[in-house]
């Protein structure tokens, strides 16, 4: 991500009651520290997004187009035991939905995670319910990306549209295959076909692309080119 123009941020694993309530979460879902040094470090975070939103809000006057990420731990509450630590990755940027989707797809390909789908279900409350997609490996949820929820845009007084993602690396990394494979360059000139399909707006483009790819093993790539509405 650093070499793709993103800047890494660092923030405390401890957060305040005020920040938890600001993002519309409940304090009883967080581990509370018995002897916090200050009110700002009273709870352990369960997500990287509140901290990252704070960083964006504090730096948005420096640049209109921020590209940030944080790779760190969250601490999930467990009954009668110490909190469960999980590695998470959160990304925030202003460049747009498809730019973030491209970054995410390239990142997952780089670490060897290929068996996943984008689905419009189980969208966490941080995200816009109609402009976000969750990532599943089989039936297992591993992350979400999309536009930030309008409520949070107001809460953090953000000037521009912000697009975020949060990935559960604890679930993703065991399924990664870092081995790179070499495919011989074909001695034949590729044949490119350009199709225009009339479909309802409710049909996911990704599903259509997946079906086209299944038609024949010689189809090596399917790309979404453009869309036209009422034209």
PDB file of C-alpha atoms in Angstrom:
ATOM      1  CA  UNK A   1       0.000   0.000   0.000  1.00  0.00           C
ATOM      2  CA  UNK A   2       2.895   2.327   0.736  1.00  0.00           C
ATOM      3  CA  UNK A   3       4.231   1.915  -2.796  1.00  0.00           C
ATOM      4  CA  UNK A   4       0.744   2.593  -4.203  1.00  0.00           C
ATOM      5  CA  UNK A   5       0.683   6.053  -2.634  1.00  0.00           C
ATOM      6  CA  UNK A   6      -0.924   5.297   0.723  1.00  0.00           C
ATOM      7  CA  UNK A   7       0.422   6.627   4.029  1.00  0.00           C
ATOM      8  CA  UNK A   8       0.504   4.373   7.078  1.00  0.00           C
ATOM      9  CA  UNK A   9      -0.975   5.745  10.297  1.00  0.00           C
ATOM     10  CA  UNK A  10      -0.521   4.664  13.898  1.00  0.00           C
ATOM     11  CA  UNK A  11      -3.039   5.111  16.695  1.00  0.00           C
ATOM     12  CA  UNK A  12      -3.563   3.822  20.221  1.00  0.00           C
ATOM     13  CA  UNK A  13      -5.365   0.547  20.878  1.00  0.00           C
ATOM     14  CA  UNK A  14      -7.188   2.346  23.681  1.00  0.00           C
ATOM     15  CA  UNK A  15     -10.076   4.680  22.862  1.00  0.00           C
ATOM     16  CA  UNK A  16     -12.474   6.882  24.773  1.00  0.00           C
ATOM     17  CA  UNK A  17     -16.142   6.467  25.631  1.00  0.00           C
ATOM     18  CA  UNK A  18     -16.752   9.650  23.651  1.00  0.00           C
ATOM     19  CA  UNK A  19     -15.293   8.147  20.447  1.00  0.00           C
ATOM     20  CA  UNK A  20     -17.263   4.919  20.895  1.00  0.00           C
ATOM     21  CA  UNK A  21     -20.524   6.845  21.216  1.00  0.00           C
ATOM     22  CA  UNK A  22     -19.528   9.149  18.374  1.00  0.00           C
ATOM     23  CA  UNK A  23     -19.521   6.210  15.934  1.00  0.00           C
ATOM     24  CA  UNK A  24     -22.804   4.902  17.391  1.00  0.00           C
ATOM     25  CA  UNK A  25     -21.335   1.833  19.098  1.00  0.00           C
ATOM     26  CA  UNK A  26     -22.030   0.639  22.646  1.00  0.00           C
ATOM     27  CA  UNK A  27     -19.432   0.654  25.403  1.00  0.00           C
ATOM     28  CA  UNK A  28     -20.600  -2.725  26.764  1.00  0.00           C
ATOM     29  CA  UNK A  29     -19.262  -4.429  23.614  1.00  0.00           C
ATOM     30  CA  UNK A  30     -15.770  -3.118  24.447  1.00  0.00           C
ATOM     31  CA  UNK A  31     -13.278  -4.283  27.060  1.00  0.00           C
ATOM     32  CA  UNK A  32     -13.011  -1.632  29.767  1.00  0.00           C
ATOM     33  CA  UNK A  33      -9.651  -0.931  31.411  1.00  0.00           C
ATOM     34  CA  UNK A  34      -9.728  -1.084  35.228  1.00  0.00           C
ATOM     35  CA  UNK A  35      -7.041   1.551  35.733  1.00  0.00           C
ATOM     36  CA  UNK A  36      -6.943   3.819  32.624  1.00  0.00           C
ATOM     37  CA  UNK A  37      -4.420   6.643  32.655  1.00  0.00           C
ATOM     38  CA  UNK A  38      -6.967   9.083  31.197  1.00  0.00           C
ATOM     39  CA  UNK A  39     -10.566   9.128  29.941  1.00  0.00           C
ATOM     40  CA  UNK A  40      -9.167   8.964  26.407  1.00  0.00           C
ATOM     41  CA  UNK A  41      -7.767   5.455  27.061  1.00  0.00           C
ATOM     42  CA  UNK A  42     -10.656   3.889  28.942  1.00  0.00           C
ATOM     43  CA  UNK A  43     -11.645   1.150  26.457  1.00  0.00           C
ATOM     44  CA  UNK A  44      -9.930  -1.232  24.015  1.00  0.00           C
ATOM     45  CA  UNK A  45     -11.034  -0.848  20.410  1.00  0.00           C
ATOM     46  CA  UNK A  46     -12.958  -3.481  18.444  1.00  0.00           C
ATOM     47  CA  UNK A  47     -12.384  -1.778  15.081  1.00  0.00           C
ATOM     48  CA  UNK A  48      -9.686   0.364  13.440  1.00  0.00           C
ATOM     49  CA  UNK A  49     -12.210   2.567  11.638  1.00  0.00           C
ATOM     50  CA  UNK A  50     -13.055   5.035  14.473  1.00  0.00           C
ATOM     51  CA  UNK A  51      -9.354   5.821  14.969  1.00  0.00           C
ATOM     52  CA  UNK A  52      -8.796   6.151  11.214  1.00  0.00           C
ATOM     53  CA  UNK A  53     -11.778   8.509  10.883  1.00  0.00           C
ATOM     54  CA  UNK A  54     -10.264  10.687  13.589  1.00  0.00           C
ATOM     55  CA  UNK A  55      -6.989  10.857  11.639  1.00  0.00           C
ATOM     56  CA  UNK A  56      -8.858  11.776   8.428  1.00  0.00           C
ATOM     57  CA  UNK A  57     -10.856  14.496  10.218  1.00  0.00           C
ATOM     58  CA  UNK A  58      -7.702  16.015  11.686  1.00  0.00           C
ATOM     59  CA  UNK A  59      -5.783  15.989   8.387  1.00  0.00           C
ATOM     60  CA  UNK A  60      -8.475  16.801   5.795  1.00  0.00           C
ATOM     61  CA  UNK A  61      -7.488  20.479   5.807  1.00  0.00           C
ATOM     62  CA  UNK A  62      -3.952  19.560   4.756  1.00  0.00           C
ATOM     63  CA  UNK A  63      -5.129  17.706   1.629  1.00  0.00           C
ATOM     64  CA  UNK A  64      -8.438  17.174  -0.194  1.00  0.00           C
ATOM     65  CA  UNK A  65      -7.348  13.701  -1.287  1.00  0.00           C
ATOM     66  CA  UNK A  66      -5.994  11.543   1.521  1.00  0.00           C
ATOM     67  CA  UNK A  67      -4.958   7.899   1.135  1.00  0.00           C
ATOM     68  CA  UNK A  68      -4.343   6.284   4.533  1.00  0.00           C
ATOM     69  CA  UNK A  69      -4.141   2.825   6.063  1.00  0.00           C
ATOM     70  CA  UNK A  70      -3.562   1.205   9.430  1.00  0.00           C
ATOM     71  CA  UNK A  71      -2.475  -2.368  10.106  1.00  0.00           C
ATOM     72  CA  UNK A  72      -2.954  -3.245  13.755  1.00  0.00           C
ATOM     73  CA  UNK A  73      -4.793  -5.268  16.401  1.00  0.00           C
ATOM     74  CA  UNK A  74      -8.328  -5.047  17.707  1.00  0.00           C
ATOM     75  CA  UNK A  75      -9.498  -6.590  20.970  1.00  0.00           C
ATOM     76  CA  UNK A  76     -12.758  -8.517  21.017  1.00  0.00           C
ATOM     77  CA  UNK A  77     -14.601  -9.074  24.268  1.00  0.00           C
ATOM     78  CA  UNK A  78     -14.708 -12.682  25.476  1.00  0.00           C
ATOM     79  CA  UNK A  79     -16.695 -13.879  28.491  1.00  0.00           C
ATOM     80  CA  UNK A  80     -14.560 -14.508  31.554  1.00  0.00           C
ATOM     81  CA  UNK A  81     -11.236 -14.419  29.667  1.00  0.00           C
ATOM     82  CA  UNK A  82      -8.736 -11.961  28.304  1.00  0.00           C
ATOM     83  CA  UNK A  83      -9.816 -10.151  25.124  1.00  0.00           C
ATOM     84  CA  UNK A  84      -9.264 -11.931  21.842  1.00  0.00           C
ATOM     85  CA  UNK A  85      -6.642 -10.183  19.691  1.00  0.00           C
ATOM     86  CA  UNK A  86      -7.244 -10.061  15.941  1.00  0.00           C
ATOM     87  CA  UNK A  87      -5.152  -8.463  13.190  1.00  0.00           C
ATOM     88  CA  UNK A  88      -7.081  -6.014  11.028  1.00  0.00           C
ATOM     89  CA  UNK A  89      -6.334  -3.742   8.086  1.00  0.00           C
ATOM     90  CA  UNK A  90      -8.270  -0.525   7.507  1.00  0.00           C
ATOM     91  CA  UNK A  91      -7.928   1.752   4.479  1.00  0.00           C
ATOM     92  CA  UNK A  92      -9.443   5.204   3.932  1.00  0.00           C
ATOM     93  CA  UNK A  93      -9.266   7.359   0.795  1.00  0.00           C
ATOM     94  CA  UNK A  94     -11.113  10.043  -1.153  1.00  0.00           C
ATOM     95  CA  UNK A  95     -10.386   8.790  -4.694  1.00  0.00           C
ATOM     96  CA  UNK A  96     -13.699   6.922  -5.073  1.00  0.00           C
ATOM     97  CA  UNK A  97     -15.469   3.574  -4.860  1.00  0.00           C
ATOM     98  CA  UNK A  98     -13.902   1.968  -7.947  1.00  0.00           C
ATOM     99  CA  UNK A  99     -10.425   3.213  -7.064  1.00  0.00           C
ATOM    100  CA  UNK A 100     -10.725   1.558  -3.644  1.00  0.00           C
ATOM    101  CA  UNK A 101     -12.122  -1.622  -5.218  1.00  0.00           C
ATOM    102  CA  UNK A 102      -9.124  -1.721  -7.590  1.00  0.00           C
ATOM    103  CA  UNK A 103      -6.678  -1.233  -4.717  1.00  0.00           C
ATOM    104  CA  UNK A 104      -8.403  -3.956  -2.735  1.00  0.00           C
ATOM    105  CA  UNK A 105      -8.448  -6.443  -5.631  1.00  0.00           C
ATOM    106  CA  UNK A 106      -4.765  -5.803  -6.359  1.00  0.00           C
ATOM    107  CA  UNK A 107      -3.854  -6.161  -2.684  1.00  0.00           C
ATOM    108  CA  UNK A 108      -5.685  -9.489  -2.321  1.00  0.00           C
ATOM    109  CA  UNK A 109      -4.034 -10.772  -5.513  1.00  0.00           C
ATOM    110  CA  UNK A 110      -0.622  -9.706  -4.211  1.00  0.00           C
ATOM    111  CA  UNK A 111      -0.993 -11.720  -0.993  1.00  0.00           C
ATOM    112  CA  UNK A 112      -2.430 -14.735  -2.832  1.00  0.00           C
ATOM    113  CA  UNK A 113      -6.052 -14.538  -1.690  1.00  0.00           C
ATOM    114  CA  UNK A 114      -8.243 -15.432  -4.658  1.00  0.00           C
ATOM    115  CA  UNK A 115     -11.253 -17.440  -3.508  1.00  0.00           C
ATOM    116  CA  UNK A 116     -13.613 -14.609  -2.592  1.00  0.00           C
ATOM    117  CA  UNK A 117     -16.764 -12.852  -3.775  1.00  0.00           C
ATOM    118  CA  UNK A 118     -18.261  -9.394  -3.280  1.00  0.00           C
ATOM    119  CA  UNK A 119     -21.796  -9.489  -1.871  1.00  0.00           C
ATOM    120  CA  UNK A 120     -24.332  -6.869  -0.807  1.00  0.00           C
ATOM    121  CA  UNK A 121     -25.157  -8.398   2.580  1.00  0.00           C
ATOM    122  CA  UNK A 122     -23.946  -8.174   6.194  1.00  0.00           C
ATOM    123  CA  UNK A 123     -22.854  -4.550   5.721  1.00  0.00           C
ATOM    124  CA  UNK A 124     -21.450  -3.233   9.063  1.00  0.00           C
ATOM    125  CA  UNK A 125     -22.917   0.028  10.475  1.00  0.00           C
ATOM    126  CA  UNK A 126     -19.834   2.107   9.538  1.00  0.00           C
ATOM    127  CA  UNK A 127     -20.680   1.727   5.841  1.00  0.00           C
ATOM    128  CA  UNK A 128     -23.309   3.201   3.518  1.00  0.00           C
ATOM    129  CA  UNK A 129     -25.845   0.323   3.170  1.00  0.00           C
ATOM    130  CA  UNK A 130     -26.458   0.979  -0.550  1.00  0.00           C
ATOM    131  CA  UNK A 131     -22.922   1.881  -1.663  1.00  0.00           C
ATOM    132  CA  UNK A 132     -20.847  -0.830  -0.005  1.00  0.00           C
ATOM    133  CA  UNK A 133     -20.017  -4.508  -0.519  1.00  0.00           C
ATOM    134  CA  UNK A 134     -18.922  -7.220   1.859  1.00  0.00           C
ATOM    135  CA  UNK A 135     -16.205  -9.750   1.005  1.00  0.00           C
ATOM    136  CA  UNK A 136     -16.848 -13.446   1.567  1.00  0.00           C
ATOM    137  CA  UNK A 137     -14.638 -16.495   1.266  1.00  0.00           C
ATOM    138  CA  UNK A 138     -17.227 -19.202   0.719  1.00  0.00           C
ATOM    139  CA  UNK A 139     -19.844 -18.413   3.369  1.00  0.00           C
ATOM    140  CA  UNK A 140     -17.378 -16.722   5.705  1.00  0.00           C
ATOM    141  CA  UNK A 141     -17.327 -12.940   6.074  1.00  0.00           C
ATOM    142  CA  UNK A 142     -13.801 -11.460   5.844  1.00  0.00           C
ATOM    143  CA  UNK A 143     -14.323  -7.720   5.306  1.00  0.00           C
ATOM    144  CA  UNK A 144     -16.263  -4.810   3.804  1.00  0.00           C
ATOM    145  CA  UNK A 145     -15.481  -1.839   1.571  1.00  0.00           C
ATOM    146  CA  UNK A 146     -17.452   1.131   0.288  1.00  0.00           C
ATOM    147  CA  UNK A 147     -18.629   4.630   1.112  1.00  0.00           C
ATOM    148  CA  UNK A 148     -18.732   5.747   4.713  1.00  0.00           C
ATOM    149  CA  UNK A 149     -22.178   6.019   6.321  1.00  0.00           C
ATOM    150  CA  UNK A 150     -23.657   9.562   6.046  1.00  0.00           C
ATOM    151  CA  UNK A 151     -24.111   9.636   9.837  1.00  0.00           C
ATOM    152  CA  UNK A 152     -20.335   9.383  10.306  1.00  0.00           C
ATOM    153  CA  UNK A 153     -19.674  11.990   7.620  1.00  0.00           C
ATOM    154  CA  UNK A 154     -21.720  14.395   9.748  1.00  0.00           C
ATOM    155  CA  UNK A 155     -20.245  13.263  13.074  1.00  0.00           C
ATOM    156  CA  UNK A 156     -16.657  13.815  11.938  1.00  0.00           C
ATOM    157  CA  UNK A 157     -17.531  16.901   9.831  1.00  0.00           C
ATOM    158  CA  UNK A 158     -15.828  15.449   6.760  1.00  0.00           C
ATOM    159  CA  UNK A 159     -15.576  17.835   3.795  1.00  0.00           C
ATOM    160  CA  UNK A 160     -15.463  15.249   1.008  1.00  0.00           C
ATOM    161  CA  UNK A 161     -16.836  11.781   0.307  1.00  0.00           C
ATOM    162  CA  UNK A 162     -14.731   9.141   2.037  1.00  0.00           C
ATOM    163  CA  UNK A 163     -14.372   5.473   1.059  1.00  0.00           C
ATOM    164  CA  UNK A 164     -13.127   2.908   3.535  1.00  0.00           C
ATOM    165  CA  UNK A 165     -12.449  -0.792   3.949  1.00  0.00           C
ATOM    166  CA  UNK A 166     -11.728  -3.044   6.892  1.00  0.00           C
ATOM    167  CA  UNK A 167     -10.315  -6.538   6.392  1.00  0.00           C
ATOM    168  CA  UNK A 168     -10.140  -9.307   8.978  1.00  0.00           C
ATOM    169  CA  UNK A 169      -6.606 -10.530   8.374  1.00  0.00           C
ATOM    170  CA  UNK A 170      -6.988 -13.261  10.982  1.00  0.00           C
ATOM    171  CA  UNK A 171      -9.474 -14.914   8.614  1.00  0.00           C
ATOM    172  CA  UNK A 172      -7.796 -13.986   5.330  1.00  0.00           C
ATOM    173  CA  UNK A 173      -4.124 -14.850   5.886  1.00  0.00           C
ATOM    174  CA  UNK A 174      -4.610 -18.594   6.616  1.00  0.00           C
ATOM    175  CA  UNK A 175      -6.338 -18.865   3.221  1.00  0.00           C
ATOM    176  CA  UNK A 176      -3.602 -17.080   1.251  1.00  0.00           C
ATOM    177  CA  UNK A 177      -1.255 -18.813  -1.163  1.00  0.00           C
ATOM    178  CA  UNK A 178       1.857 -16.634  -1.521  1.00  0.00           C
ATOM    179  CA  UNK A 179       3.376 -18.880  -4.189  1.00  0.00           C
ATOM    180  CA  UNK A 180       3.640 -17.109  -7.554  1.00  0.00           C
ATOM    181  CA  UNK A 181       3.059 -19.048 -10.776  1.00  0.00           C
ATOM    182  CA  UNK A 182       4.421 -18.398 -14.228  1.00  0.00           C
ATOM    183  CA  UNK A 183       2.149 -18.631 -17.253  1.00  0.00           C
ATOM    184  CA  UNK A 184       3.824 -18.883 -20.621  1.00  0.00           C
ATOM    185  CA  UNK A 185       3.048 -16.063 -23.016  1.00  0.00           C
ATOM    186  CA  UNK A 186       0.740 -17.292 -25.756  1.00  0.00           C
ATOM    187  CA  UNK A 187       2.156 -17.505 -29.267  1.00  0.00           C
ATOM    188  CA  UNK A 188      -1.230 -16.434 -30.635  1.00  0.00           C
ATOM    189  CA  UNK A 189      -2.592 -12.902 -30.814  1.00  0.00           C
ATOM    190  CA  UNK A 190      -5.390 -12.447 -28.239  1.00  0.00           C
ATOM    191  CA  UNK A 191      -8.935 -12.046 -29.510  1.00  0.00           C
ATOM    192  CA  UNK A 192     -10.893  -9.349 -27.709  1.00  0.00           C
ATOM    193  CA  UNK A 193     -14.686  -9.314 -27.749  1.00  0.00           C
ATOM    194  CA  UNK A 194     -16.763  -6.316 -26.688  1.00  0.00           C
ATOM    195  CA  UNK A 195     -20.298  -7.179 -25.520  1.00  0.00           C
ATOM    196  CA  UNK A 196     -23.136  -4.860 -24.603  1.00  0.00           C
ATOM    197  CA  UNK A 197     -25.777  -6.426 -22.367  1.00  0.00           C
ATOM    198  CA  UNK A 198     -29.157  -5.026 -21.372  1.00  0.00           C
ATOM    199  CA  UNK A 199     -29.667  -6.018 -17.734  1.00  0.00           C
ATOM    200  CA  UNK A 200     -31.665  -4.802 -14.707  1.00  0.00           C
ATOM    201  CA  UNK A 201     -29.715  -2.504 -12.377  1.00  0.00           C
ATOM    202  CA  UNK A 202     -30.288  -5.009  -9.555  1.00  0.00           C
ATOM    203  CA  UNK A 203     -28.079  -7.658 -11.228  1.00  0.00           C
ATOM    204  CA  UNK A 204     -24.477  -7.544  -9.917  1.00  0.00           C
ATOM    205  CA  UNK A 205     -21.923  -7.082 -12.704  1.00  0.00           C
ATOM    206  CA  UNK A 206     -19.506  -9.387 -10.877  1.00  0.00           C
ATOM    207  CA  UNK A 207     -21.924 -12.311 -11.203  1.00  0.00           C
ATOM    208  CA  UNK A 208     -22.161 -11.786 -14.969  1.00  0.00           C
ATOM    209  CA  UNK A 209     -18.368 -11.585 -15.325  1.00  0.00           C
ATOM    210  CA  UNK A 210     -17.990 -14.823 -13.352  1.00  0.00           C
ATOM    211  CA  UNK A 211     -20.496 -16.610 -15.608  1.00  0.00           C
ATOM    212  CA  UNK A 212     -18.709 -15.400 -18.767  1.00  0.00           C
ATOM    213  CA  UNK A 213     -15.384 -16.679 -17.391  1.00  0.00           C
ATOM    214  CA  UNK A 214     -16.917 -20.143 -16.904  1.00  0.00           C
ATOM    215  CA  UNK A 215     -17.933 -20.459 -20.585  1.00  0.00           C
ATOM    216  CA  UNK A 216     -14.541 -21.642 -21.809  1.00  0.00           C
ATOM    217  CA  UNK A 217     -11.058 -22.201 -20.301  1.00  0.00           C
ATOM    218  CA  UNK A 218      -9.555 -20.120 -23.112  1.00  0.00           C
ATOM    219  CA  UNK A 219     -11.234 -17.013 -21.691  1.00  0.00           C
ATOM    220  CA  UNK A 220      -8.366 -15.605 -19.646  1.00  0.00           C
ATOM    221  CA  UNK A 221      -9.777 -12.217 -18.607  1.00  0.00           C
ATOM    222  CA  UNK A 222     -13.157 -10.527 -18.294  1.00  0.00           C
ATOM    223  CA  UNK A 223     -13.256  -6.792 -17.676  1.00  0.00           C
ATOM    224  CA  UNK A 224     -16.095  -4.370 -17.022  1.00  0.00           C
ATOM    225  CA  UNK A 225     -15.633  -1.557 -19.541  1.00  0.00           C
ATOM    226  CA  UNK A 226     -18.468   0.955 -19.227  1.00  0.00           C
ATOM    227  CA  UNK A 227     -22.153   1.397 -18.561  1.00  0.00           C
ATOM    228  CA  UNK A 228     -24.897   3.418 -20.213  1.00  0.00           C
ATOM    229  CA  UNK A 229     -28.209   4.398 -18.640  1.00  0.00           C
ATOM    230  CA  UNK A 230     -31.313   5.400 -20.618  1.00  0.00           C
ATOM    231  CA  UNK A 231     -29.234   5.543 -23.770  1.00  0.00           C
TER     232      UNK A 231
END
